[in-house]
mmCIF file of N, CA and C in Angstrom:
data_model
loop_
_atom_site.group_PDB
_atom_site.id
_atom_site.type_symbol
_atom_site.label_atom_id
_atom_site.label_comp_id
_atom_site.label_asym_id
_atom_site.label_seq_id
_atom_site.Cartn_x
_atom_site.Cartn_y
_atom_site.Cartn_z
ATOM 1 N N UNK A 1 2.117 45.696 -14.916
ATOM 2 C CA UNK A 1 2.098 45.475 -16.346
ATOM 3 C C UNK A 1 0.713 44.931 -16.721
ATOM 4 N N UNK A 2 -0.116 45.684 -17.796
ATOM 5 C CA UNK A 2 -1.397 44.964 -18.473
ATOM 6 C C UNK A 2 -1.283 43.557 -18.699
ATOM 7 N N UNK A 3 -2.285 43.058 -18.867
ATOM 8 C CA UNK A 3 -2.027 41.146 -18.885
ATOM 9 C C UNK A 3 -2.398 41.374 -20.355
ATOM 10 N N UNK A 4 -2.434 42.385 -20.913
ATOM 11 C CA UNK A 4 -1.827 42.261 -22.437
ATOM 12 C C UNK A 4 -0.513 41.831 -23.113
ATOM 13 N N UNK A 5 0.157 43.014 -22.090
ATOM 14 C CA UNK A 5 1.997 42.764 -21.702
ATOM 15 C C UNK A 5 2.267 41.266 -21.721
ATOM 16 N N UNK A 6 1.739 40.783 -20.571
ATOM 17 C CA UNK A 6 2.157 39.283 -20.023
ATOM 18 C C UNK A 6 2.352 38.431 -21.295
ATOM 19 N N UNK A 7 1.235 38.495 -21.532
ATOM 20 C CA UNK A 7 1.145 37.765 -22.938
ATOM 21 C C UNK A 7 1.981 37.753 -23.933
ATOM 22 N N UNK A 8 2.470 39.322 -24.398
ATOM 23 C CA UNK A 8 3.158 39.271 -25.318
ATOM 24 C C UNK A 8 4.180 38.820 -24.928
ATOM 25 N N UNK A 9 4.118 38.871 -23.505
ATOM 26 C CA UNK A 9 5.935 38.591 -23.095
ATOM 27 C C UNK A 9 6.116 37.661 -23.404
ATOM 28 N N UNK A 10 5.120 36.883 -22.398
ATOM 29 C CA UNK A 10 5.203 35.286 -22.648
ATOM 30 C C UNK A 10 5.747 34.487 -24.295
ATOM 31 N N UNK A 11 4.552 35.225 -25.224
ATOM 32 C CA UNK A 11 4.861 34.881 -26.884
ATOM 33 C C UNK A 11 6.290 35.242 -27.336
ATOM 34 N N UNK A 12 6.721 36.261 -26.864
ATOM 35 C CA UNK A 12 8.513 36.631 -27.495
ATOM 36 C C UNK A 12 9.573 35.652 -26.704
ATOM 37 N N UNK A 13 8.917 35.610 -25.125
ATOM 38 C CA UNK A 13 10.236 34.606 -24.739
ATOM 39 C C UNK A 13 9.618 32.851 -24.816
ATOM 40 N N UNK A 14 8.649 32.606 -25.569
ATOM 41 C CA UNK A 14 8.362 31.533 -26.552
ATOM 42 C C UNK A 14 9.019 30.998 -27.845
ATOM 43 N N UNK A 15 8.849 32.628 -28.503
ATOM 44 C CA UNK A 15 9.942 32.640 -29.730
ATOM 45 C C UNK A 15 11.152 32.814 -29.797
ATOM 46 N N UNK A 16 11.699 33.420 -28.179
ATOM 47 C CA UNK A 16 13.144 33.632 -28.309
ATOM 48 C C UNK A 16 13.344 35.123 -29.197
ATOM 49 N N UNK A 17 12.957 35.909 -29.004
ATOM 50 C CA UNK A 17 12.607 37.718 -29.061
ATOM 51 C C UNK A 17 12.466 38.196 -28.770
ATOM 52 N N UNK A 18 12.776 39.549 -28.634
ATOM 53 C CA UNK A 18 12.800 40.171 -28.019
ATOM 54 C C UNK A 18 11.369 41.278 -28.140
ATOM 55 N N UNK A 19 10.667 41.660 -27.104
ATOM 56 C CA UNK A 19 9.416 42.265 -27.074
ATOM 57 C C UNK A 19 9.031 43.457 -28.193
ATOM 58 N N UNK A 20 10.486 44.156 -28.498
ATOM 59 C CA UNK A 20 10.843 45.276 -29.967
ATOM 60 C C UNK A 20 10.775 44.384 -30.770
ATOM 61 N N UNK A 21 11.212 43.498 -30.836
ATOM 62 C CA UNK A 21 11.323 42.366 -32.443
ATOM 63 C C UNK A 21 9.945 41.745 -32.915
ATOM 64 N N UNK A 22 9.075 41.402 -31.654
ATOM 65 C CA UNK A 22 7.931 41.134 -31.538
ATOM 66 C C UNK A 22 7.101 42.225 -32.281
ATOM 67 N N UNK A 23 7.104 43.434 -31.645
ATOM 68 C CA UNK A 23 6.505 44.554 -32.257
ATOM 69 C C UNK A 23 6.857 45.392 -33.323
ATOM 70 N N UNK A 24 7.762 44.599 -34.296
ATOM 71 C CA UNK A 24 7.882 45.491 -35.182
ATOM 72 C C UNK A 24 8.994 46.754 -34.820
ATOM 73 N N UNK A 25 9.511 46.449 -34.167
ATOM 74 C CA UNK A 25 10.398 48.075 -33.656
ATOM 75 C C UNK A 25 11.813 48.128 -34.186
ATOM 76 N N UNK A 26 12.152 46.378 -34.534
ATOM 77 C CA UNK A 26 13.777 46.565 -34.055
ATOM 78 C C UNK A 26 13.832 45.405 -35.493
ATOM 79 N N UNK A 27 14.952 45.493 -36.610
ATOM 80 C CA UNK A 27 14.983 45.316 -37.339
ATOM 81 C C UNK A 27 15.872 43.662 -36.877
ATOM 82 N N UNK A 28 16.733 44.112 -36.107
ATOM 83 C CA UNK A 28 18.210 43.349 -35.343
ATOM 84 C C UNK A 28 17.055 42.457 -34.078
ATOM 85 N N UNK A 29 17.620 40.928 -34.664
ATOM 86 C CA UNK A 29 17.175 39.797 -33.743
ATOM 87 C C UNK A 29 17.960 38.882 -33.251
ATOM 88 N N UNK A 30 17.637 39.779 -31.459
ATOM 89 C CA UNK A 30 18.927 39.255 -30.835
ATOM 90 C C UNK A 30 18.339 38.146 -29.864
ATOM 91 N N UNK A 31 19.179 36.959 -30.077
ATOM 92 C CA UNK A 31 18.815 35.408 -29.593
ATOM 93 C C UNK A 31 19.214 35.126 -28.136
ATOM 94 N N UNK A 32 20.460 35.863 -28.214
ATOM 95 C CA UNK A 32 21.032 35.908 -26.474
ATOM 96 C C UNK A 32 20.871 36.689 -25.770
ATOM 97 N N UNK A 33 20.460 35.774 -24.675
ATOM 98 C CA UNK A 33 19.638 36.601 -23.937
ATOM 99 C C UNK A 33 20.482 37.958 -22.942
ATOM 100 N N UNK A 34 22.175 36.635 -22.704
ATOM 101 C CA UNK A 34 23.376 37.506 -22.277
ATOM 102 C C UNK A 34 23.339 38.677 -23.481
ATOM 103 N N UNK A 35 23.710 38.908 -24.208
ATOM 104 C CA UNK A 35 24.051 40.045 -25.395
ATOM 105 C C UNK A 35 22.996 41.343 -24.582
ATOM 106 N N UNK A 36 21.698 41.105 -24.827
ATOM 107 C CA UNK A 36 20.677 41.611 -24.531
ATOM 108 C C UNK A 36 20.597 42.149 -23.509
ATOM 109 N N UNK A 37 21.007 41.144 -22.245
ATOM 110 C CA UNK A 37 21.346 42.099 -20.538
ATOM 111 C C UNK A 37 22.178 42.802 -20.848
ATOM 112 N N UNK A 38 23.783 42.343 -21.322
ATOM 113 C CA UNK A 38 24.257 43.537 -21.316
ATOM 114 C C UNK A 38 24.311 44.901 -22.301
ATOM 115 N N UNK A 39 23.690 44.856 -22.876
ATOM 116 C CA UNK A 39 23.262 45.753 -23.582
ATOM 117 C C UNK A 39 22.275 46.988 -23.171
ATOM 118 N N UNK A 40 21.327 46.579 -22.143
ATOM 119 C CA UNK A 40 20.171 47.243 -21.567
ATOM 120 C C UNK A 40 21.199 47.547 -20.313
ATOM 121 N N UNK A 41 22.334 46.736 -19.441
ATOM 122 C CA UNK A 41 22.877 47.348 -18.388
ATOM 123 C C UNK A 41 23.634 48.670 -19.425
ATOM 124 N N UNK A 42 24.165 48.476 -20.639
ATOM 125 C CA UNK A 42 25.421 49.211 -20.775
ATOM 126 C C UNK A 42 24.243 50.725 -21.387
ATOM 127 N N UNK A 43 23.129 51.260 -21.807
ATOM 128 C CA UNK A 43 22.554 52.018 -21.653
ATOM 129 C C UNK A 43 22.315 52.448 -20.389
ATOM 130 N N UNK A 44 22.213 52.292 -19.400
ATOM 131 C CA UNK A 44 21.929 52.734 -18.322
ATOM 132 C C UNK A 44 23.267 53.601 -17.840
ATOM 133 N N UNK A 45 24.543 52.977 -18.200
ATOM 134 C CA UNK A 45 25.726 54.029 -18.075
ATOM 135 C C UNK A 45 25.746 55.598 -18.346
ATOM 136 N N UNK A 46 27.003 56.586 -17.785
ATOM 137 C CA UNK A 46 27.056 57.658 -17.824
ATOM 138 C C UNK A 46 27.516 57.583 -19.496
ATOM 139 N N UNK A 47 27.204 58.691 -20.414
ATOM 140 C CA UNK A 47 27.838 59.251 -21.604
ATOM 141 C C UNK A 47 29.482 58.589 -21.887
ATOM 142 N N UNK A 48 30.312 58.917 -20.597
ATOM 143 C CA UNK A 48 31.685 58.519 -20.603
ATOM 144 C C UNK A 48 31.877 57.233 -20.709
ATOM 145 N N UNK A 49 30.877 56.590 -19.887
ATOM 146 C CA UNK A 49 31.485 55.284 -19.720
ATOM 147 C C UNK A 49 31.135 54.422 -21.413
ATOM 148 N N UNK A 50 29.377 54.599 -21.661
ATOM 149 C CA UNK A 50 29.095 54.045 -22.809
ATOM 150 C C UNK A 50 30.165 54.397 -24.206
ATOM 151 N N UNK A 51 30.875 55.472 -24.303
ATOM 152 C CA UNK A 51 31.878 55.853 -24.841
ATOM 153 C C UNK A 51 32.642 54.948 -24.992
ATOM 154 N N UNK A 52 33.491 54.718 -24.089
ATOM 155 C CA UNK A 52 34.661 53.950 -23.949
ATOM 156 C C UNK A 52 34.402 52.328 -23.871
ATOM 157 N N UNK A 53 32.910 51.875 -23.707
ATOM 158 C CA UNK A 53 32.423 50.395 -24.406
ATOM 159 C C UNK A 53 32.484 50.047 -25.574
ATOM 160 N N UNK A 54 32.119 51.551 -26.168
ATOM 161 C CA UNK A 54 31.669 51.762 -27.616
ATOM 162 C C UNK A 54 32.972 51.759 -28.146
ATOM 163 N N UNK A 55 33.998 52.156 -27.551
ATOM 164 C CA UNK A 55 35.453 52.231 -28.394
ATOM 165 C C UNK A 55 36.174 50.724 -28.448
ATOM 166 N N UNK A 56 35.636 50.335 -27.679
ATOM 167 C CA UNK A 56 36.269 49.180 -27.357
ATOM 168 C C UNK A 56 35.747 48.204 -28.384
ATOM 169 N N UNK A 57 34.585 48.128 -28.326
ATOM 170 C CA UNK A 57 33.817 47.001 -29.039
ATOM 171 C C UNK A 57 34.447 47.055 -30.720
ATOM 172 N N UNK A 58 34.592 48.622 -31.091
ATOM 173 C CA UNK A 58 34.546 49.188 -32.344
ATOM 174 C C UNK A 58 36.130 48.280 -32.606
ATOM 175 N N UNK A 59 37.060 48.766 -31.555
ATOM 176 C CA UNK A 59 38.259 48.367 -32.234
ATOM 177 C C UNK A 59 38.403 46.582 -31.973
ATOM 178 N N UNK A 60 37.726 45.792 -31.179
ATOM 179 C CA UNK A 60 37.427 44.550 -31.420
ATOM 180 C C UNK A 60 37.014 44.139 -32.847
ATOM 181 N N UNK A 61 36.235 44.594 -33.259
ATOM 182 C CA UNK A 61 35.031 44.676 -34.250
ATOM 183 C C UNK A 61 36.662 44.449 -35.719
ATOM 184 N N UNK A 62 36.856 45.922 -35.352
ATOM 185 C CA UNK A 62 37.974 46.429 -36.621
ATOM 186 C C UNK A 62 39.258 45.097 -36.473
ATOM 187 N N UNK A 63 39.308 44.786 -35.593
ATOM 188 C CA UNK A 63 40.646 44.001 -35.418
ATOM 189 C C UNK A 63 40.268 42.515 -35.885
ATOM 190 N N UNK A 64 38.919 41.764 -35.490
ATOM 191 C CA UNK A 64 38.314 40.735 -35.927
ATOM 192 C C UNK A 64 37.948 40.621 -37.683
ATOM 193 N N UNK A 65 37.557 41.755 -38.336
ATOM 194 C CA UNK A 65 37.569 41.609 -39.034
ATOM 195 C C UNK A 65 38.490 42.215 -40.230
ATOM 196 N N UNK A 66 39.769 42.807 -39.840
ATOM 197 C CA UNK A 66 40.819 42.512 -40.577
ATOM 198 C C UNK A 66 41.454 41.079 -40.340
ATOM 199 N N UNK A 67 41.334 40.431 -39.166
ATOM 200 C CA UNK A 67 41.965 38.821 -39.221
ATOM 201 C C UNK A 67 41.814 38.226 -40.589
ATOM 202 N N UNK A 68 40.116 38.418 -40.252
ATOM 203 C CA UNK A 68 39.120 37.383 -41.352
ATOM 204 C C UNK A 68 39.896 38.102 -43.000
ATOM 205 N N UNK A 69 40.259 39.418 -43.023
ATOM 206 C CA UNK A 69 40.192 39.770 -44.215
ATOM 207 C C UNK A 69 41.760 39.131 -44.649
ATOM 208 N N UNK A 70 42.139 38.679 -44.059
ATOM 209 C CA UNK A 70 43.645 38.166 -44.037
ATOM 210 C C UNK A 70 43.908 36.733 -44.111
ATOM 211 N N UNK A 71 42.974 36.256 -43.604
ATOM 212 C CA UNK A 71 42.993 34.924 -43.215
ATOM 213 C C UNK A 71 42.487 33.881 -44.259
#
């Protein structure tokens, strides 16, 4: 990695950002750092599997926030 890299790295995990957030890339600023691993592991998955994360999360998502809409 360029010791340009280093640097920036260094400055985002200073600020607690992510190196896209740093650069302008990524609109979404994500603080945890857990969220973030698994997020970069769950891209690395086959089509099928990221699928069925993605379904999952969605109907978490849908179920959490009908609670709230109830609650």
């Amino acid at each position: 990695m360029p010791r340009e890299w280093d640097i920036a790295q260094k400055i985002a995990e200073a600020l607690n950002v992510s190196l896209d957030f740093l650069a302008g890339d990524s609109s979404v600023l994500v603080k945890d750092k857990e969220v973030l691993q698994r997020i970069e592991e769950i891209s690395n998955l086959s089509d099928d599997k990221k699928k069925y994360i993605y379904d999952f999360i969605d109907m978490c998502l849908r179920d959490y926030k009908t609670q709230k809409a109830y609650s």
